[in-house]
Amino acid sequence: MGLLSNRVERSKIKAGDHIYTYRAVFAYSHHGIFVGGNKVVHFTRDPVTRSDTNAPSGSYNGTSELPSSCSTYPDCGFRQPNSGVILSCLDCFLQNGALYTFEYGVTPTFFLAKVRGGTCTTATSDGPGTVIHRAMYLLQNGFGNYDVFQNNCEDFALYCKTGILMVEKSGLGRSGQASSMLGAPLAALLASPLKLLIPSPVSSVGVATVTAGMYCVSRYATDIGVRTDVVKVAVEDLAVNLGWMDGRQEAFQENEASSANNNQVINLD
């Protein structure tokens, strides 16, 4: 992996890897978890609510406009009703785009050197077995409502890799891509008053330097590896704790109890 690109060949990825590809001529990236067998589990806007979006016009929304059928893999496109978590083959996920891997456990220096957000984090990843379990569990149980800034495809992949969620559901989520989208305009806004304080011959260079510095600091401050407003949540507790069951909590608990009873019978045998 390098500072300029995390691009990899298909033969190099392993089950449990967080992968992504760029859409709309590098305007935004779409993220998922490679679960092996040439399959990817990822998070998109629920097709039922896809037309009702809070996203600003032209912004990244993780909606990958996946094909409704795949001639190679019959289960490609599988999703539960009213869920945005979907299973796709690698070809349909990439849509002819290049393949990149998201890096975990990078140093602060490396993180700051990455100009674009949504490519790495200082947080460490859990083992591939745990990552795949989370992804497959969420494929069956959902990941809540899609939100561009608080609960998007990168947030989904980050959770699968780390199990980390925000304590409060207000503000930015875990996505580095979203923080970059908001961080650049904010840095420019905060730096603009400095034009009045810096001599005109060097004002452009000075303001640009300060703006770039503020942008990097804002990105680093929102990285899940350094944030203090995050907590590790077991995937089995995710839907109930965060109220993502849409009135199905009682049925969910009954299914969990039934599964536990079945496991006890199996253990006794």
PDB file of C-alpha atoms in Angstrom:
ATOM      1  CA  MET A   1       0.000   0.000   0.000  1.00  0.00           C
ATOM      2  CA  GLY A   2       1.194   3.523  -0.656  1.00  0.00           C
ATOM      3  CA  LEU A   3       0.409   7.124   0.024  1.00  0.00           C
ATOM      4  CA  LEU A   4      -1.014   7.725  -3.427  1.00  0.00           C
ATOM      5  CA  SER A   5      -3.149   4.637  -3.974  1.00  0.00           C
ATOM      6  CA  ASN A   6      -4.510   1.559  -2.198  1.00  0.00           C
ATOM      7  CA  ARG A   7      -5.289  -0.131  -5.503  1.00  0.00           C
ATOM      8  CA  VAL A   8      -4.872  -3.904  -5.537  1.00  0.00           C
ATOM      9  CA  GLU A   9      -5.378  -6.857  -7.849  1.00  0.00           C
ATOM     10  CA  ARG A  10      -8.284  -9.199  -7.204  1.00  0.00           C
ATOM     11  CA  SER A  11      -5.930 -12.046  -6.413  1.00  0.00           C
ATOM     12  CA  LYS A  12      -4.519 -10.091  -3.473  1.00  0.00           C
ATOM     13  CA  ILE A  13      -7.713  -9.559  -1.458  1.00  0.00           C
ATOM     14  CA  LYS A  14      -8.705 -11.934   1.333  1.00  0.00           C
ATOM     15  CA  ALA A  15     -11.984 -12.774   3.040  1.00  0.00           C
ATOM     16  CA  GLY A  16     -12.680 -10.139   5.687  1.00  0.00           C
ATOM     17  CA  ASP A  17     -11.012  -7.302   3.770  1.00  0.00           C
ATOM     18  CA  HIS A  18     -12.654  -3.886   3.586  1.00  0.00           C
ATOM     19  CA  ILE A  19     -12.675  -2.990  -0.093  1.00  0.00           C
ATOM     20  CA  TYR A  20     -13.955  -0.042  -2.095  1.00  0.00           C
ATOM     21  CA  THR A  21     -14.210   1.350  -5.589  1.00  0.00           C
ATOM     22  CA  TYR A  22     -14.777   4.819  -6.965  1.00  0.00           C
ATOM     23  CA  ARG A  23     -17.955   5.981  -8.671  1.00  0.00           C
ATOM     24  CA  ALA A  24     -18.821   8.932 -10.931  1.00  0.00           C
ATOM     25  CA  VAL A  25     -15.249   9.636 -12.067  1.00  0.00           C
ATOM     26  CA  PHE A  26     -13.775   9.519  -8.539  1.00  0.00           C
ATOM     27  CA  ALA A  27     -16.488  11.764  -7.102  1.00  0.00           C
ATOM     28  CA  TYR A  28     -17.111   9.302  -4.257  1.00  0.00           C
ATOM     29  CA  SER A  29     -16.257   5.754  -3.239  1.00  0.00           C
ATOM     30  CA  HIS A  30     -18.470   2.777  -2.456  1.00  0.00           C
ATOM     31  CA  HIS A  31     -17.376   0.405   0.331  1.00  0.00           C
ATOM     32  CA  GLY A  32     -18.054  -3.200   1.310  1.00  0.00           C
ATOM     33  CA  ILE A  33     -16.692  -6.310   3.018  1.00  0.00           C
ATOM     34  CA  PHE A  34     -15.258  -9.078   0.873  1.00  0.00           C
ATOM     35  CA  VAL A  35     -16.565 -12.317   2.410  1.00  0.00           C
ATOM     36  CA  GLY A  36     -14.880 -14.774   0.051  1.00  0.00           C
ATOM     37  CA  GLY A  37     -16.327 -16.803  -2.796  1.00  0.00           C
ATOM     38  CA  ASN A  38     -16.140 -13.721  -5.027  1.00  0.00           C
ATOM     39  CA  LYS A  39     -18.898 -12.108  -2.891  1.00  0.00           C
ATOM     40  CA  VAL A  40     -19.159  -8.712  -1.205  1.00  0.00           C
ATOM     41  CA  VAL A  41     -21.575  -7.590   1.505  1.00  0.00           C
ATOM     42  CA  HIS A  42     -22.231  -3.864   1.387  1.00  0.00           C
ATOM     43  CA  PHE A  43     -24.742  -1.213   2.389  1.00  0.00           C
ATOM     44  CA  THR A  44     -26.837   0.874   0.005  1.00  0.00           C
ATOM     45  CA  ARG A  45     -29.984   2.918   0.245  1.00  0.00           C
ATOM     46  CA  ASP A  46     -33.056   0.731   0.726  1.00  0.00           C
ATOM     47  CA  PRO A  47     -34.752   0.610  -2.719  1.00  0.00           C
ATOM     48  CA  VAL A  48     -38.102   1.303  -1.042  1.00  0.00           C
ATOM     49  CA  THR A  49     -36.852   4.629   0.348  1.00  0.00           C
ATOM     50  CA  ARG A  50     -34.203   5.335  -2.282  1.00  0.00           C
ATOM     51  CA  SER A  51     -36.238   8.088  -3.942  1.00  0.00           C
ATOM     52  CA  ASP A  52     -36.755   9.804  -0.591  1.00  0.00           C
ATOM     53  CA  THR A  53     -33.257  11.062   0.141  1.00  0.00           C
ATOM     54  CA  ASN A  54     -31.884  13.783   2.374  1.00  0.00           C
ATOM     55  CA  ALA A  55     -28.682  13.937   0.399  1.00  0.00           C
ATOM     56  CA  PRO A  56     -27.749  17.235  -1.236  1.00  0.00           C
ATOM     57  CA  SER A  57     -28.058  17.224  -4.990  1.00  0.00           C
ATOM     58  CA  GLY A  58     -24.953  15.751  -6.609  1.00  0.00           C
ATOM     59  CA  SER A  59     -23.448  14.456  -3.350  1.00  0.00           C
ATOM     60  CA  TYR A  60     -22.160  10.963  -2.739  1.00  0.00           C
ATOM     61  CA  ASN A  61     -24.911   8.709  -1.471  1.00  0.00           C
ATOM     62  CA  GLY A  62     -23.522   5.195  -1.758  1.00  0.00           C
ATOM     63  CA  THR A  63     -26.341   4.207  -4.084  1.00  0.00           C
ATOM     64  CA  SER A  64     -24.553   2.037  -6.585  1.00  0.00           C
ATOM     65  CA  GLU A  65     -27.473   1.355  -8.920  1.00  0.00           C
ATOM     66  CA  LEU A  66     -26.793  -2.353  -8.800  1.00  0.00           C
ATOM     67  CA  PRO A  67     -28.201  -4.574 -11.543  1.00  0.00           C
ATOM     68  CA  SER A  68     -31.339  -6.449 -10.557  1.00  0.00           C
ATOM     69  CA  SER A  69     -29.941  -9.773 -11.761  1.00  0.00           C
ATOM     70  CA  CYS A  70     -26.589 -11.419 -12.359  1.00  0.00           C
ATOM     71  CA  SER A  71     -26.064 -14.089 -14.981  1.00  0.00           C
ATOM     72  CA  THR A  72     -23.112 -15.611 -13.123  1.00  0.00           C
ATOM     73  CA  TYR A  73     -24.254 -15.828  -9.490  1.00  0.00           C
ATOM     74  CA  PRO A  74     -27.941 -16.547  -8.731  1.00  0.00           C
ATOM     75  CA  ASP A  75     -27.643 -15.124  -5.193  1.00  0.00           C
ATOM     76  CA  CYS A  76     -26.053 -11.871  -6.360  1.00  0.00           C
ATOM     77  CA  GLY A  77     -28.344  -9.039  -5.293  1.00  0.00           C
ATOM     78  CA  PHE A  78     -29.783 -10.894  -2.294  1.00  0.00           C
ATOM     79  CA  ARG A  79     -31.143  -8.645   0.446  1.00  0.00           C
ATOM     80  CA  GLN A  80     -33.804  -8.898   3.103  1.00  0.00           C
ATOM     81  CA  PRO A  81     -37.011  -6.838   2.661  1.00  0.00           C
ATOM     82  CA  ASN A  82     -36.673  -3.209   3.761  1.00  0.00           C
ATOM     83  CA  SER A  83     -32.918  -3.558   4.174  1.00  0.00           C
ATOM     84  CA  GLY A  84     -30.053  -1.776   2.475  1.00  0.00           C
ATOM     85  CA  VAL A  85     -27.499  -4.503   3.217  1.00  0.00           C
ATOM     86  CA  ILE A  86     -26.939  -6.514   0.069  1.00  0.00           C
ATOM     87  CA  LEU A  87     -24.842  -9.431  -1.161  1.00  0.00           C
ATOM     88  CA  SER A  88     -23.217  -8.896  -4.553  1.00  0.00           C
ATOM     89  CA  CYS A  89     -20.606 -10.618  -6.624  1.00  0.00           C
ATOM     90  CA  LEU A  90     -17.342  -8.727  -6.955  1.00  0.00           C
ATOM     91  CA  ASP A  91     -18.017  -7.809 -10.595  1.00  0.00           C
ATOM     92  CA  CYS A  92     -21.377  -6.216  -9.798  1.00  0.00           C
ATOM     93  CA  PHE A  93     -19.920  -4.420  -6.797  1.00  0.00           C
ATOM     94  CA  LEU A  94     -17.072  -2.921  -8.816  1.00  0.00           C
ATOM     95  CA  GLN A  95     -19.157  -2.066 -11.903  1.00  0.00           C
ATOM     96  CA  ASN A  96     -15.990  -2.018 -14.031  1.00  0.00           C
ATOM     97  CA  GLY A  97     -14.230   0.197 -11.500  1.00  0.00           C
ATOM     98  CA  ALA A  98     -10.808  -0.434  -9.992  1.00  0.00           C
ATOM     99  CA  LEU A  99     -10.435  -2.323  -6.709  1.00  0.00           C
ATOM    100  CA  TYR A 100      -8.965  -0.700  -3.588  1.00  0.00           C
ATOM    101  CA  THR A 101      -8.439  -1.899  -0.017  1.00  0.00           C
ATOM    102  CA  PHE A 102      -9.070   0.200   3.081  1.00  0.00           C
ATOM    103  CA  GLU A 103      -6.132   0.225   5.526  1.00  0.00           C
ATOM    104  CA  TYR A 104      -6.369  -0.235   9.299  1.00  0.00           C
ATOM    105  CA  GLY A 105      -3.962   0.512  12.130  1.00  0.00           C
ATOM    106  CA  VAL A 106      -2.040   3.186  10.221  1.00  0.00           C
ATOM    107  CA  THR A 107       0.133   5.704  12.048  1.00  0.00           C
ATOM    108  CA  PRO A 108      -1.085   9.298  12.580  1.00  0.00           C
ATOM    109  CA  THR A 109       1.616  10.505  10.183  1.00  0.00           C
ATOM    110  CA  PHE A 110       0.474   8.124   7.465  1.00  0.00           C
ATOM    111  CA  PHE A 111      -3.171   9.048   8.073  1.00  0.00           C
ATOM    112  CA  LEU A 112      -2.474  12.782   7.732  1.00  0.00           C
ATOM    113  CA  ALA A 113      -0.435  12.200   4.587  1.00  0.00           C
ATOM    114  CA  LYS A 114      -3.492  10.688   2.909  1.00  0.00           C
ATOM    115  CA  VAL A 115      -5.094  13.757   1.387  1.00  0.00           C
ATOM    116  CA  ARG A 116      -8.392  12.045   0.648  1.00  0.00           C
ATOM    117  CA  GLY A 117     -10.600  10.650   3.373  1.00  0.00           C
ATOM    118  CA  GLY A 118     -12.224   7.242   3.268  1.00  0.00           C
ATOM    119  CA  THR A 119      -9.024   5.303   2.579  1.00  0.00           C
ATOM    120  CA  CYS A 120      -7.587   4.392   5.990  1.00  0.00           C
ATOM    121  CA  THR A 121      -7.973   4.676   9.762  1.00  0.00           C
ATOM    122  CA  THR A 122      -5.763   4.517  12.833  1.00  0.00           C
ATOM    123  CA  ALA A 123      -8.240   2.060  14.381  1.00  0.00           C
ATOM    124  CA  THR A 124      -7.276  -1.608  14.342  1.00  0.00           C
ATOM    125  CA  SER A 125      -9.345  -4.310  12.682  1.00  0.00           C
ATOM    126  CA  ASP A 126     -10.698  -7.411  14.362  1.00  0.00           C
ATOM    127  CA  GLY A 127      -9.927 -10.842  12.921  1.00  0.00           C
ATOM    128  CA  PRO A 128     -11.409 -11.906   9.570  1.00  0.00           C
ATOM    129  CA  GLY A 129     -13.752 -14.450  11.175  1.00  0.00           C
ATOM    130  CA  THR A 130     -15.327 -11.772  13.370  1.00  0.00           C
ATOM    131  CA  VAL A 131     -15.545  -9.334  10.457  1.00  0.00           C
ATOM    132  CA  ILE A 132     -17.291 -11.843   8.197  1.00  0.00           C
ATOM    133  CA  HIS A 133     -19.665 -12.850  11.003  1.00  0.00           C
ATOM    134  CA  ARG A 134     -20.742  -9.221  11.470  1.00  0.00           C
ATOM    135  CA  ALA A 135     -21.241  -8.705   7.737  1.00  0.00           C
ATOM    136  CA  MET A 136     -23.314 -11.870   7.283  1.00  0.00           C
ATOM    137  CA  TYR A 137     -25.342 -11.180  10.433  1.00  0.00           C
ATOM    138  CA  LEU A 138     -26.181  -7.686   9.191  1.00  0.00           C
ATOM    139  CA  LEU A 139     -27.095  -9.112   5.781  1.00  0.00           C
ATOM    140  CA  GLN A 140     -29.854 -11.013   7.562  1.00  0.00           C
ATOM    141  CA  ASN A 141     -30.825  -8.341  10.114  1.00  0.00           C
ATOM    142  CA  GLY A 142     -30.106  -4.988   8.450  1.00  0.00           C
ATOM    143  CA  PHE A 143     -28.030  -1.962   9.412  1.00  0.00           C
ATOM    144  CA  GLY A 144     -30.731   0.622   9.998  1.00  0.00           C
ATOM    145  CA  ASN A 145     -31.623   3.520   7.750  1.00  0.00           C
ATOM    146  CA  TYR A 146     -29.084   4.775   5.254  1.00  0.00           C
ATOM    147  CA  ASP A 147     -27.814   8.304   5.897  1.00  0.00           C
ATOM    148  CA  VAL A 148     -25.129  10.039   3.834  1.00  0.00           C
ATOM    149  CA  PHE A 149     -23.338  11.620   6.789  1.00  0.00           C
ATOM    150  CA  GLN A 150     -24.196   9.353   9.726  1.00  0.00           C
ATOM    151  CA  ASN A 151     -24.777   5.811   8.429  1.00  0.00           C
ATOM    152  CA  ASN A 152     -23.397   5.136   4.971  1.00  0.00           C
ATOM    153  CA  CYS A 153     -21.564   2.329   3.171  1.00  0.00           C
ATOM    154  CA  GLU A 154     -18.209   3.243   4.695  1.00  0.00           C
ATOM    155  CA  ASP A 155     -19.777   3.357   8.186  1.00  0.00           C
ATOM    156  CA  PHE A 156     -21.085  -0.155   7.554  1.00  0.00           C
ATOM    157  CA  ALA A 157     -17.683  -1.513   6.519  1.00  0.00           C
ATOM    158  CA  LEU A 158     -15.934   0.257   9.414  1.00  0.00           C
ATOM    159  CA  TYR A 159     -18.370  -1.292  11.881  1.00  0.00           C
ATOM    160  CA  CYS A 160     -17.890  -4.774  10.411  1.00  0.00           C
ATOM    161  CA  LYS A 161     -14.111  -4.398  10.752  1.00  0.00           C
ATOM    162  CA  THR A 162     -13.978  -2.840  14.226  1.00  0.00           C
ATOM    163  CA  GLY A 163     -17.361  -3.217  15.963  1.00  0.00           C
ATOM    164  CA  ILE A 164     -17.179   0.495  16.817  1.00  0.00           C
ATOM    165  CA  LEU A 165     -20.247   2.751  16.840  1.00  0.00           C
ATOM    166  CA  MET A 166     -20.956   6.323  17.863  1.00  0.00           C
ATOM    167  CA  VAL A 167     -22.322   6.871  21.364  1.00  0.00           C
ATOM    168  CA  GLU A 168     -24.535   9.703  20.108  1.00  0.00           C
ATOM    169  CA  LYS A 169     -26.387   9.460  16.799  1.00  0.00           C
ATOM    170  CA  SER A 170     -26.139  13.209  16.121  1.00  0.00           C
ATOM    171  CA  GLY A 171     -23.350  14.770  14.087  1.00  0.00           C
ATOM    172  CA  LEU A 172     -20.947  12.876  11.817  1.00  0.00           C
ATOM    173  CA  GLY A 173     -20.760   9.124  11.724  1.00  0.00           C
ATOM    174  CA  ARG A 174     -17.545   7.146  11.408  1.00  0.00           C
ATOM    175  CA  SER A 175     -17.036   7.713   7.690  1.00  0.00           C
ATOM    176  CA  GLY A 176     -13.777   9.408   6.706  1.00  0.00           C
ATOM    177  CA  GLN A 177     -15.303  10.206   3.338  1.00  0.00           C
ATOM    178  CA  ALA A 178     -18.130  12.179   4.960  1.00  0.00           C
ATOM    179  CA  SER A 179     -15.752  14.050   7.252  1.00  0.00           C
ATOM    180  CA  SER A 180     -13.663  15.043   4.225  1.00  0.00           C
ATOM    181  CA  MET A 181     -16.738  16.342   2.428  1.00  0.00           C
ATOM    182  CA  LEU A 182     -17.593  18.608   5.346  1.00  0.00           C
ATOM    183  CA  GLY A 183     -14.062  19.269   6.544  1.00  0.00           C
ATOM    184  CA  ALA A 184     -12.760  21.037   3.448  1.00  0.00           C
ATOM    185  CA  PRO A 185     -15.499  23.714   3.272  1.00  0.00           C
ATOM    186  CA  LEU A 186     -15.291  24.220   7.039  1.00  0.00           C
ATOM    187  CA  ALA A 187     -11.519  24.658   6.938  1.00  0.00           C
ATOM    188  CA  ALA A 188     -11.826  27.184   4.113  1.00  0.00           C
ATOM    189  CA  LEU A 189     -14.484  29.107   6.031  1.00  0.00           C
ATOM    190  CA  LEU A 190     -12.412  29.245   9.210  1.00  0.00           C
ATOM    191  CA  ALA A 191      -9.273  30.259   7.352  1.00  0.00           C
ATOM    192  CA  SER A 192     -10.869  33.052   5.300  1.00  0.00           C
ATOM    193  CA  PRO A 193     -10.642  35.736   8.061  1.00  0.00           C
ATOM    194  CA  LEU A 194      -6.868  35.262   8.041  1.00  0.00           C
ATOM    195  CA  LYS A 195      -6.695  37.005   4.672  1.00  0.00           C
ATOM    196  CA  LEU A 196      -7.085  40.291   6.526  1.00  0.00           C
ATOM    197  CA  LEU A 197      -4.158  39.500   8.830  1.00  0.00           C
ATOM    198  CA  ILE A 198      -1.645  38.119   6.335  1.00  0.00           C
ATOM    199  CA  PRO A 199       0.326  40.544   4.073  1.00  0.00           C
ATOM    200  CA  SER A 200      -1.032  40.508   0.540  1.00  0.00           C
ATOM    201  CA  PRO A 201       2.120  39.173  -1.242  1.00  0.00           C
ATOM    202  CA  VAL A 202       1.923  35.932   0.713  1.00  0.00           C
ATOM    203  CA  SER A 203      -1.767  35.872   1.473  1.00  0.00           C
ATOM    204  CA  SER A 204      -2.662  33.159  -1.026  1.00  0.00           C
ATOM    205  CA  VAL A 205       0.098  30.807   0.088  1.00  0.00           C
ATOM    206  CA  GLY A 206      -0.518  31.543   3.770  1.00  0.00           C
ATOM    207  CA  VAL A 207      -4.257  30.995   3.635  1.00  0.00           C
ATOM    208  CA  ALA A 208      -3.833  27.851   1.537  1.00  0.00           C
ATOM    209  CA  THR A 209      -1.370  26.430   4.064  1.00  0.00           C
ATOM    210  CA  VAL A 210      -3.618  27.201   7.018  1.00  0.00           C
ATOM    211  CA  THR A 211      -6.656  25.791   5.215  1.00  0.00           C
ATOM    212  CA  ALA A 212      -4.831  22.567   4.383  1.00  0.00           C
ATOM    213  CA  GLY A 213      -3.695  22.276   7.987  1.00  0.00           C
ATOM    214  CA  MET A 214      -7.202  22.759   9.352  1.00  0.00           C
ATOM    215  CA  TYR A 215      -8.546  20.225   6.881  1.00  0.00           C
ATOM    216  CA  CYS A 216      -6.034  17.602   7.998  1.00  0.00           C
ATOM    217  CA  VAL A 217      -6.708  18.287  11.670  1.00  0.00           C
ATOM    218  CA  SER A 218     -10.482  18.009  11.171  1.00  0.00           C
ATOM    219  CA  ARG A 219     -10.054  14.678   9.372  1.00  0.00           C
ATOM    220  CA  TYR A 220      -7.822  13.279  12.094  1.00  0.00           C
ATOM    221  CA  ALA A 221     -10.125  14.476  14.892  1.00  0.00           C
ATOM    222  CA  THR A 222     -13.065  12.548  13.395  1.00  0.00           C
ATOM    223  CA  ASP A 223     -11.140   9.305  12.841  1.00  0.00           C
ATOM    224  CA  ILE A 224     -12.623   6.457  14.902  1.00  0.00           C
ATOM    225  CA  GLY A 225      -9.165   5.479  16.094  1.00  0.00           C
ATOM    226  CA  VAL A 226      -8.809   8.679  18.144  1.00  0.00           C
ATOM    227  CA  ARG A 227     -12.386   9.644  18.952  1.00  0.00           C
ATOM    228  CA  THR A 228     -13.662   9.323  22.513  1.00  0.00           C
ATOM    229  CA  ASP A 229     -17.387   9.288  21.651  1.00  0.00           C
ATOM    230  CA  VAL A 230     -17.343   5.729  20.312  1.00  0.00           C
ATOM    231  CA  VAL A 231     -18.093   2.371  21.881  1.00  0.00           C
ATOM    232  CA  LYS A 232     -17.675  -1.259  20.847  1.00  0.00           C
ATOM    233  CA  VAL A 233     -21.028  -2.996  20.335  1.00  0.00           C
ATOM    234  CA  ALA A 234     -21.610  -6.689  19.656  1.00  0.00           C
ATOM    235  CA  VAL A 235     -23.425  -7.211  16.375  1.00  0.00           C
ATOM    236  CA  GLU A 236     -26.086  -9.303  18.112  1.00  0.00           C
ATOM    237  CA  ASP A 237     -26.946  -6.292  20.294  1.00  0.00           C
ATOM    238  CA  LEU A 238     -26.808  -3.720  17.522  1.00  0.00           C
ATOM    239  CA  ALA A 239     -30.370  -3.624  16.222  1.00  0.00           C
ATOM    240  CA  VAL A 240     -32.114  -3.736  19.586  1.00  0.00           C
ATOM    241  CA  ASN A 241     -29.843  -1.216  21.311  1.00  0.00           C
ATOM    242  CA  LEU A 242     -30.085   1.335  18.542  1.00  0.00           C
ATOM    243  CA  GLY A 243     -33.789   0.905  17.827  1.00  0.00           C
ATOM    244  CA  TRP A 244     -33.337  -0.377  14.287  1.00  0.00           C
ATOM    245  CA  MET A 245     -35.926  -3.132  14.505  1.00  0.00           C
ATOM    246  CA  ASP A 246     -38.910  -1.005  13.387  1.00  0.00           C
ATOM    247  CA  GLY A 247     -41.286  -2.587  15.897  1.00  0.00           C
ATOM    248  CA  ARG A 248     -39.861  -6.086  15.424  1.00  0.00           C
ATOM    249  CA  GLN A 249     -37.882  -6.170  18.684  1.00  0.00           C
ATOM    250  CA  GLU A 250     -40.246  -8.683  20.347  1.00  0.00           C
ATOM    251  CA  ALA A 251     -40.072 -11.051  17.378  1.00  0.00           C
ATOM    252  CA  PHE A 252     -36.307 -10.637  17.285  1.00  0.00           C
ATOM    253  CA  GLN A 253     -35.992 -11.590  20.955  1.00  0.00           C
ATOM    254  CA  GLU A 254     -38.245 -14.628  20.432  1.00  0.00           C
ATOM    255  CA  ASN A 255     -36.059 -15.790  17.551  1.00  0.00           C
ATOM    256  CA  GLU A 256     -32.950 -15.320  19.683  1.00  0.00           C
ATOM    257  CA  ALA A 257     -34.510 -17.344  22.518  1.00  0.00           C
ATOM    258  CA  SER A 258     -35.549 -20.082  20.103  1.00  0.00           C
ATOM    259  CA  SER A 259     -32.029 -20.249  18.673  1.00  0.00           C
ATOM    260  CA  ALA A 260     -30.580 -20.471  22.175  1.00  0.00           C
ATOM    261  CA  ASN A 261     -32.916 -23.352  23.059  1.00  0.00           C
ATOM    262  CA  ASN A 262     -31.996 -25.206  19.876  1.00  0.00           C
ATOM    263  CA  ASN A 263     -28.305 -24.785  20.666  1.00  0.00           C
ATOM    264  CA  GLN A 264     -28.861 -26.215  24.150  1.00  0.00           C
ATOM    265  CA  VAL A 265     -30.565 -29.282  22.673  1.00  0.00           C
ATOM    266  CA  ILE A 266     -27.712 -29.777  20.268  1.00  0.00           C
ATOM    267  CA  ASN A 267     -25.147 -29.456  23.065  1.00  0.00           C
ATOM    268  CA  LEU A 268     -27.014 -32.025  25.194  1.00  0.00           C
ATOM    269  CA  ASP A 269     -26.959 -34.484  22.334  1.00  0.00           C
TER     270      ASP A 269
END
